[in-house]
mmCIF file of C-alpha atoms and ligand atoms in Angstrom:
data_model
loop_
_atom_site.group_PDB
_atom_site.id
_atom_site.type_symbol
_atom_site.label_atom_id
_atom_site.label_comp_id
_atom_site.label_asym_id
_atom_site.label_seq_id
_atom_site.Cartn_x
_atom_site.Cartn_y
_atom_site.Cartn_z
ATOM 1 C CA MET A 1 8.347 -13.242 -58.543
ATOM 2 C CA ASN A 2 7.877 -9.012 -57.839
ATOM 3 C CA GLN A 3 4.353 -9.927 -56.641
ATOM 4 C CA ARG A 4 5.397 -12.551 -54.358
ATOM 5 C CA PHE A 5 7.704 -9.686 -52.954
ATOM 6 C CA LEU A 6 5.201 -6.728 -52.584
ATOM 7 C CA ARG A 7 3.336 -9.264 -50.920
ATOM 8 C CA LEU A 8 5.752 -9.989 -48.322
ATOM 9 C CA PHE A 9 6.853 -6.627 -47.833
ATOM 10 C CA PHE A 10 2.549 -5.877 -47.261
ATOM 11 C CA ILE A 11 2.971 -8.151 -44.716
ATOM 12 C CA LEU A 12 6.472 -6.893 -43.176
ATOM 13 C CA GLY A 13 4.412 -3.471 -43.258
ATOM 14 C CA GLY A 14 1.196 -5.124 -41.417
ATOM 15 C CA LEU A 15 3.979 -6.350 -39.016
ATOM 16 C CA MET A 16 5.286 -3.676 -37.765
ATOM 17 C CA ILE A 17 2.060 -1.552 -37.803
ATOM 18 C CA LEU A 18 1.154 -4.292 -35.583
ATOM 19 C CA LEU A 19 3.864 -5.134 -33.415
ATOM 20 C CA PRO A 20 3.887 -1.960 -30.697
ATOM 21 C CA ALA A 21 0.679 -3.412 -30.008
ATOM 22 C CA LYS A 22 1.249 -6.889 -29.963
ATOM 23 C CA SER A 23 4.646 -6.309 -27.169
ATOM 24 C CA MET A 24 2.334 -4.188 -25.616
ATOM 25 C CA ALA A 25 -0.444 -7.070 -25.075
ATOM 26 C CA ASP A 26 2.939 -9.524 -24.478
ATOM 27 C CA THR A 27 4.257 -7.157 -21.497
ATOM 28 C CA PRO A 28 2.413 -7.804 -18.329
ATOM 29 C CA PHE A 29 1.407 -4.467 -17.932
ATOM 30 C CA PRO A 30 3.048 -3.777 -14.259
ATOM 31 C CA THR A 31 0.327 -4.824 -11.538
ATOM 32 C CA ILE A 32 -0.498 -1.514 -10.189
ATOM 33 C CA ARG A 33 -1.296 -1.600 -6.189
ATOM 34 C CA GLU A 34 -3.953 0.718 -4.939
ATOM 35 C CA PRO A 35 -4.877 1.446 -1.573
ATOM 36 C CA GLU A 36 -8.553 -0.289 -0.766
ATOM 37 C CA GLY A 37 -10.191 0.769 1.502
ATOM 38 C CA GLU A 38 -13.803 2.960 1.355
ATOM 39 C CA GLY A 39 -13.573 6.504 0.213
ATOM 40 C CA VAL A 40 -9.756 6.397 0.158
ATOM 41 C CA LYS A 41 -8.380 8.602 -2.349
ATOM 42 C CA CYS A 42 -5.237 9.996 -4.272
ATOM 43 C CA VAL A 43 -4.014 13.691 -3.275
ATOM 44 C CA GLN A 44 -5.435 14.354 -7.022
ATOM 45 C CA PRO A 45 -7.352 12.355 -8.956
ATOM 46 C CA GLU A 46 -5.929 9.653 -10.817
ATOM 47 C CA GLU A 47 -6.107 10.709 -14.304
ATOM 48 C CA GLU A 48 -3.579 13.526 -12.782
ATOM 49 C CA MET A 49 -1.282 11.678 -10.727
ATOM 50 C CA ARG A 50 -0.503 9.008 -13.002
ATOM 51 C CA ARG A 51 0.561 11.885 -15.648
ATOM 52 C CA ASN A 52 1.699 14.188 -13.011
ATOM 53 C CA HIS A 53 2.509 12.945 -9.730
ATOM 54 C CA MET A 54 6.618 13.649 -10.366
ATOM 55 C CA ASP A 55 5.488 18.017 -10.345
ATOM 56 C CA TYR A 56 3.768 17.462 -7.459
ATOM 57 C CA ILE A 57 6.791 16.072 -5.279
ATOM 58 C CA LEU A 58 9.573 17.182 -7.574
ATOM 59 C CA HIS A 59 11.911 19.035 -5.100
ATOM 60 C CA GLN A 60 12.431 22.177 -7.394
ATOM 61 C CA ARG A 61 9.570 22.133 -9.453
ATOM 62 C CA ASP A 62 8.152 22.157 -6.014
ATOM 63 C CA LYS A 63 9.205 25.230 -5.351
ATOM 64 C CA THR A 64 8.504 26.838 -8.917
ATOM 65 C CA VAL A 65 6.256 25.504 -10.928
ATOM 66 C CA HIS A 66 3.563 24.781 -7.841
ATOM 67 C CA GLU A 67 4.400 27.396 -5.551
ATOM 68 C CA GLY A 68 2.105 27.524 -2.826
ATOM 69 C CA ILE A 69 1.373 23.471 -2.906
ATOM 70 C CA ARG A 70 1.517 22.189 1.217
ATOM 71 C CA THR A 71 4.706 19.747 1.005
ATOM 72 C CA GLU A 72 2.370 18.015 3.652
ATOM 73 C CA THR A 73 -0.181 16.931 1.147
ATOM 74 C CA TYR A 74 2.443 16.171 -1.167
ATOM 75 C CA SER A 75 4.862 14.965 0.644
ATOM 76 C CA LEU A 76 6.695 12.025 -0.540
ATOM 77 C CA ALA A 77 6.684 9.641 2.985
ATOM 78 C CA LYS A 78 2.955 10.148 2.527
ATOM 79 C CA CYS A 79 2.712 8.683 -0.948
ATOM 80 C CA ILE A 80 4.702 5.233 0.522
ATOM 81 C CA ASP A 81 2.377 5.809 3.600
ATOM 82 C CA CYS A 82 -0.745 4.482 1.443
ATOM 83 C CA HIS A 83 0.783 3.290 -1.518
ATOM 84 C CA VAL A 84 3.368 0.618 0.033
ATOM 85 C CA GLU A 85 2.672 -2.162 2.213
ATOM 86 C CA PRO A 86 3.828 -5.681 3.254
ATOM 87 C CA ASP A 87 1.885 -9.077 0.902
ATOM 88 C CA GLU A 88 0.106 -11.495 1.840
ATOM 89 C CA SER A 89 3.740 -12.752 3.624
ATOM 90 C CA GLY A 90 4.590 -9.712 5.220
ATOM 91 C CA LYS A 91 7.162 -8.582 2.557
ATOM 92 C CA ILE A 92 7.514 -5.434 1.975
ATOM 93 C CA ALA A 93 8.899 -4.460 -1.770
ATOM 94 C CA LYS A 94 12.136 -2.591 -2.079
ATOM 95 C CA HIS A 95 12.472 0.373 -4.218
ATOM 96 C CA ASP A 96 13.789 -1.114 -6.839
ATOM 97 C CA ASP A 97 11.761 -4.236 -6.974
ATOM 98 C CA LYS A 98 9.163 -4.407 -9.408
ATOM 99 C CA GLU A 99 6.485 -5.038 -6.593
ATOM 100 C CA HIS A 100 7.159 -1.470 -5.393
ATOM 101 C CA PHE A 101 4.430 0.541 -6.020
ATOM 102 C CA CYS A 102 6.462 3.246 -7.760
ATOM 103 C CA ASN A 103 8.860 1.041 -9.609
ATOM 104 C CA SER A 104 6.129 -1.239 -11.096
ATOM 105 C CA CYS A 105 5.037 1.572 -13.569
ATOM 106 C CA HIS A 106 9.211 3.073 -13.635
ATOM 107 C CA GLU A 107 10.935 0.006 -14.457
ATOM 108 C CA TYR A 108 8.343 -0.743 -17.227
ATOM 109 C CA THR A 109 8.487 2.357 -18.044
ATOM 110 C CA SER A 110 12.380 3.026 -17.762
ATOM 111 C CA VAL A 111 12.570 5.208 -15.587
ATOM 112 C CA GLN A 112 15.157 6.180 -13.241
ATOM 113 C CA ILE A 113 14.945 7.922 -9.813
ATOM 114 C CA ASP A 114 17.244 8.326 -7.507
ATOM 115 C CA CYS A 115 15.080 9.579 -4.542
ATOM 116 C CA PHE A 116 14.838 6.944 -2.439
ATOM 117 C CA GLU A 117 19.081 7.091 -2.226
ATOM 118 C CA CYS A 118 17.443 9.574 1.169
ATOM 119 C CA HIS A 119 13.918 8.829 1.359
ATOM 120 C CA ALA A 120 12.148 6.128 3.015
ATOM 121 C CA ASP A 121 10.495 2.942 0.288
ATOM 122 C CA ARG A 122 8.574 1.808 2.974
ATOM 123 C CA PRO A 123 5.446 3.406 5.406
ATOM 124 C CA GLN A 124 6.670 5.411 8.559
ATOM 125 C CA LYS A 125 5.457 2.841 10.796
ATOM 126 C CA TYR A 126 7.398 -0.424 9.403
ATOM 127 C CA ILE A 127 10.853 1.699 10.005
ATOM 128 C CA LYS A 128 10.150 2.132 13.229
ATOM 129 C CA ARG A 129 9.026 -1.390 14.308
ATOM 130 C CA ASP A 130 12.523 -2.639 12.772
ATOM 131 C CA SER A 131 14.381 -0.502 14.113
ATOM 132 C CA LYS A 132 13.073 -1.585 17.425
ATOM 133 C CA LYS A 133 13.098 -4.982 16.601
ATOM 134 C CA ASN A 134 16.497 -3.945 15.475
ATOM 135 C CA ALA A 135 17.698 -2.924 18.420
ATOM 136 C CA LEU A 136 16.086 -5.051 20.533
ATOM 137 C CA GLN A 137 18.315 -8.176 19.141
ATOM 138 C CA GLN A 138 21.503 -5.541 19.368
ATOM 139 C CA GLN A 139 20.889 -5.443 23.315
ATOM 140 C CA LEU A 140 19.848 -9.493 23.278
ATOM 141 C CA ASN A 141 23.331 -9.937 21.844
ATOM 142 C CA LYS A 142 25.491 -7.834 23.455
ATOM 143 C CA THR A 143 23.593 -9.407 27.166
ATOM 144 C CA LEU A 144 24.696 -12.841 25.371
ATOM 145 C CA SER A 145 28.331 -12.109 24.877
ATOM 146 C CA ALA A 146 28.379 -10.166 27.960
ATOM 147 C CA ARG A 147 27.201 -13.291 29.741
ATOM 148 C CA ASP A 148 29.845 -15.260 27.713
ATOM 149 C CA THR A 149 32.309 -13.306 28.480
ATOM 150 C CA ASP A 150 31.286 -12.203 32.339
ATOM 151 C CA GLY A 151 31.638 -16.628 33.128
ATOM 152 C CA GLY A 152 28.029 -16.105 33.145
ATOM 153 C CA ASN A 153 27.297 -13.333 35.863
ATOM 154 C CA LEU A 154 24.648 -11.506 34.582
HETATM 155 C C1 LIG B 201 20.335 13.608 -1.692
HETATM 156 C C2 LIG B 201 19.327 13.361 -0.327
HETATM 157 C C3 LIG B 201 17.994 13.604 -1.029
HETATM 158 C C4 LIG B 201 17.612 12.534 -2.131
HETATM 159 C C5 LIG B 201 18.325 11.585 -3.871
HETATM 160 C C6 LIG B 201 15.956 13.207 -2.140
HETATM 161 N N1 LIG B 201 15.563 13.548 -1.303
HETATM 162 FE FE1 LIG B 201 13.918 14.747 -1.379
HETATM 163 N N2 LIG B 201 14.287 15.923 0.951
HETATM 164 C C7 LIG B 201 15.633 15.315 1.379
HETATM 165 C C8 LIG B 201 15.879 16.383 1.911
HETATM 166 C C9 LIG B 201 16.300 15.930 3.273
HETATM 167 C C10 LIG B 201 14.322 16.831 2.631
HETATM 168 C C11 LIG B 201 13.805 17.634 3.543
HETATM 169 C C12 LIG B 201 13.658 16.329 5.143
HETATM 170 C C13 LIG B 201 12.297 16.273 4.652
HETATM 171 O O1 LIG B 201 11.500 16.978 4.663
HETATM 172 O O2 LIG B 201 11.979 14.917 5.603
HETATM 173 C C14 LIG B 201 13.620 16.432 1.646
HETATM 174 C C15 LIG B 201 12.135 16.862 1.217
HETATM 175 C C16 LIG B 201 11.470 16.022 0.492
HETATM 176 C C17 LIG B 201 10.097 16.285 0.159
HETATM 177 C C18 LIG B 201 9.092 17.196 1.327
HETATM 178 C C19 LIG B 201 9.223 16.373 3.084
HETATM 179 C C20 LIG B 201 8.698 15.289 2.526
HETATM 180 O O3 LIG B 201 8.581 14.303 3.287
HETATM 181 O O4 LIG B 201 7.479 14.694 1.240
HETATM 182 C C21 LIG B 201 9.427 15.951 -1.158
HETATM 183 C C22 LIG B 201 8.199 15.392 -1.511
HETATM 184 C C23 LIG B 201 10.893 14.698 -1.699
HETATM 185 N N3 LIG B 201 11.377 15.336 -1.182
HETATM 186 C C24 LIG B 201 11.135 14.346 -3.321
HETATM 187 C C25 LIG B 201 11.791 13.954 -3.446
HETATM 188 C C26 LIG B 201 11.530 13.036 -4.882
HETATM 189 C C27 LIG B 201 10.590 13.298 -5.378
HETATM 190 C C28 LIG B 201 13.078 12.859 -4.701
HETATM 191 C C29 LIG B 201 13.959 12.270 -6.177
HETATM 192 C C30 LIG B 201 13.441 13.063 -7.883
HETATM 193 C C31 LIG B 201 13.799 13.153 -3.988
HETATM 194 N N4 LIG B 201 13.338 13.958 -2.970
HETATM 195 C C32 LIG B 201 15.454 12.768 -4.303
HETATM 196 C C33 LIG B 201 16.589 14.622 0.657
HETATM 197 C C34 LIG B 201 16.662 14.230 -0.758
HETATM 198 C C1 LIG B 202 -4.275 8.335 1.088
HETATM 199 C C2 LIG B 202 -4.204 7.406 0.230
HETATM 200 C C3 LIG B 202 -2.772 7.891 -0.911
HETATM 201 C C4 LIG B 202 -2.091 9.152 -0.505
HETATM 202 C C5 LIG B 202 -1.663 9.980 0.858
HETATM 203 C C6 LIG B 202 -1.133 9.043 -2.359
HETATM 204 N N1 LIG B 202 -1.880 8.111 -3.104
HETATM 205 FE FE1 LIG B 202 -1.980 8.183 -4.755
HETATM 206 N N2 LIG B 202 -3.314 6.277 -4.755
HETATM 207 C C7 LIG B 202 -4.479 6.653 -3.588
HETATM 208 C C8 LIG B 202 -5.127 5.635 -4.099
HETATM 209 C C9 LIG B 202 -6.510 5.261 -3.574
HETATM 210 C C10 LIG B 202 -4.953 5.545 -5.607
HETATM 211 C C11 LIG B 202 -6.042 5.096 -7.341
HETATM 212 C C12 LIG B 202 -6.785 5.995 -7.707
HETATM 213 C C13 LIG B 202 -8.054 6.453 -6.464
HETATM 214 O O1 LIG B 202 -8.711 5.941 -5.971
HETATM 215 O O2 LIG B 202 -7.716 7.791 -6.194
HETATM 216 C C14 LIG B 202 -4.339 5.858 -6.676
HETATM 217 C C15 LIG B 202 -3.329 6.172 -7.361
HETATM 218 C C16 LIG B 202 -2.263 6.976 -7.243
HETATM 219 C C17 LIG B 202 -1.827 6.591 -9.483
HETATM 220 C C18 LIG B 202 -2.178 6.328 -10.141
HETATM 221 C C19 LIG B 202 -1.839 4.914 -10.010
HETATM 222 C C20 LIG B 202 -2.447 4.199 -11.082
HETATM 223 O O3 LIG B 202 -3.023 3.152 -11.054
HETATM 224 O O4 LIG B 202 -2.212 4.725 -12.240
HETATM 225 C C21 LIG B 202 -0.178 7.542 -9.000
HETATM 226 C C22 LIG B 202 0.744 7.414 -9.788
HETATM 227 C C23 LIG B 202 -0.250 7.812 -7.078
HETATM 228 N N3 LIG B 202 -1.405 8.041 -6.586
HETATM 229 C C24 LIG B 202 1.012 8.695 -7.110
HETATM 230 C C25 LIG B 202 0.820 9.391 -5.247
HETATM 231 C C26 LIG B 202 1.692 9.869 -5.373
HETATM 232 C C27 LIG B 202 3.167 10.315 -5.773
HETATM 233 C C28 LIG B 202 1.806 10.360 -4.250
HETATM 234 C C29 LIG B 202 2.282 10.942 -2.702
HETATM 235 C C30 LIG B 202 2.525 13.007 -3.413
HETATM 236 C C31 LIG B 202 0.438 9.568 -3.524
HETATM 237 N N4 LIG B 202 0.069 8.736 -4.955
HETATM 238 C C32 LIG B 202 -0.254 10.136 -2.481
HETATM 239 C C33 LIG B 202 -4.194 6.800 -2.356
HETATM 240 C C34 LIG B 202 -2.882 7.517 -2.345
HETATM 241 C C1 LIG B 203 1.043 4.545 -13.427
HETATM 242 C C2 LIG B 203 3.013 4.487 -13.503
HETATM 243 C C3 LIG B 203 3.626 5.395 -12.821
HETATM 244 C C4 LIG B 203 2.800 4.599 -10.767
HETATM 245 C C5 LIG B 203 2.406 4.399 -9.979
HETATM 246 C C6 LIG B 203 4.087 5.853 -10.511
HETATM 247 N N1 LIG B 203 4.858 6.735 -11.620
HETATM 248 FE FE1 LIG B 203 6.579 7.971 -11.387
HETATM 249 N N2 LIG B 203 6.605 8.316 -13.338
HETATM 250 C C7 LIG B 203 6.306 7.094 -14.562
HETATM 251 C C8 LIG B 203 6.118 7.585 -15.610
HETATM 252 C C9 LIG B 203 5.926 6.856 -17.143
HETATM 253 C C10 LIG B 203 7.093 8.577 -15.661
HETATM 254 C C11 LIG B 203 8.161 9.254 -16.534
HETATM 255 C C12 LIG B 203 7.100 10.477 -18.125
HETATM 256 C C13 LIG B 203 7.703 11.364 -18.213
HETATM 257 O O1 LIG B 203 9.153 11.344 -18.265
HETATM 258 O O2 LIG B 203 7.099 12.379 -18.485
HETATM 259 C C14 LIG B 203 7.261 8.961 -14.441
HETATM 260 C C15 LIG B 203 8.649 9.585 -13.796
HETATM 261 C C16 LIG B 203 8.902 10.426 -12.325
HETATM 262 C C17 LIG B 203 9.526 11.081 -11.695
HETATM 263 C C18 LIG B 203 10.487 11.868 -12.812
HETATM 264 C C19 LIG B 203 11.700 11.506 -13.000
HETATM 265 C C20 LIG B 203 12.889 12.304 -13.340
HETATM 266 O O3 LIG B 203 13.794 11.997 -13.711
HETATM 267 O O4 LIG B 203 12.191 13.348 -14.784
HETATM 268 C C21 LIG B 203 9.533 11.188 -10.508
HETATM 269 C C22 LIG B 203 10.371 11.757 -9.253
HETATM 270 C C23 LIG B 203 8.197 10.203 -10.327
HETATM 271 N N3 LIG B 203 8.008 9.440 -11.689
HETATM 272 C C24 LIG B 203 8.233 9.708 -8.574
HETATM 273 C C25 LIG B 203 7.649 8.720 -8.383
HETATM 274 C C26 LIG B 203 6.657 7.719 -7.197
HETATM 275 C C27 LIG B 203 8.094 8.089 -5.885
HETATM 276 C C28 LIG B 203 6.442 7.081 -7.456
HETATM 277 C C29 LIG B 203 5.699 6.505 -5.758
HETATM 278 C C30 LIG B 203 5.207 6.989 -5.179
HETATM 279 C C31 LIG B 203 6.088 7.256 -8.945
HETATM 280 N N4 LIG B 203 6.894 7.815 -9.150
HETATM 281 C C32 LIG B 203 5.354 6.362 -8.980
HETATM 282 C C33 LIG B 203 5.210 6.526 -13.892
HETATM 283 C C34 LIG B 203 4.096 6.114 -12.469
#
């Protein structure tokens, strides 16, 4: 009886050691989309970015810890321009989708950031295209409704 208990104890102990590794294996590691293309490199080596990217982009740390860093190099907009792209179906992940480059890891590690309440979560070129399309659409609707009320005067 005592020995069985002891055995169970060891098995459980062993499981507890194994479990973290096992649950890591079960939870699919986030797919991090990395920009492709010959010679396309991040603003710092990958290891450095993986660990310390926040130091380069956080407002307050920019000024203090990394005095002298040119914000152009570490512009958040630039990170997004390079790291976020539409998928095969043309859909661009939003900042709270797990497919979004920044959120891919953050969701996995339960990190929450508020950056995208103000900053765009998609590349500039797609914002311009979208708003242009919207403006055109609005213009079209206005024209059509004006035509309706004017009895086809347009
Ligand atoms: C309340 C709005 C707001 C929030 C939230 C915010 N920012 Fe900003 N950020 C700004 C404004 C305004 C500027 C200055 C205008 C500019 O240069 O685009 C700026 C500039 C920057 C810049 C330098 C310019 C650029 O395009 O990169 C970086 C880097 C940056 N923010 C990073 C961050 C990060 C990282 C977070 C989240 C931790 C964050 N910001 C959250 C408003 C905000
Ligand atoms: C010119 C394109 C480009 C720009 C701009 C860029 N990156 Fe990268 N980033 C890459 C590439 C490519 C990799 C893969 C590693 C490599 O080859 O350098 C990468 C890797 C990373 C990684 C590691 C991902 C992983 O798999 O662990 C992080 C985090 C990261 N970048 C964050 C940023 C941030 C934050 C910015 C803005 C300050 C930024 N990147 C700007 C191209 C870019
Ligand atoms: C390779 C995975 C990975 C990627 C990709 C990644 N992050 Fe992070 N990020 C982390 C981890 C992990 C932390 C928490 C680190 C810590 O607490 O020490 C973090 C923390 C941060 C923080 C600091 C949060 C805080 O409250 O201190 C900011 C800001 C941030 N990330 C911004 C970004 C932005 C913007 C992108 C996309 C351009 C991005 N990250 C992409 C893994 C990632």
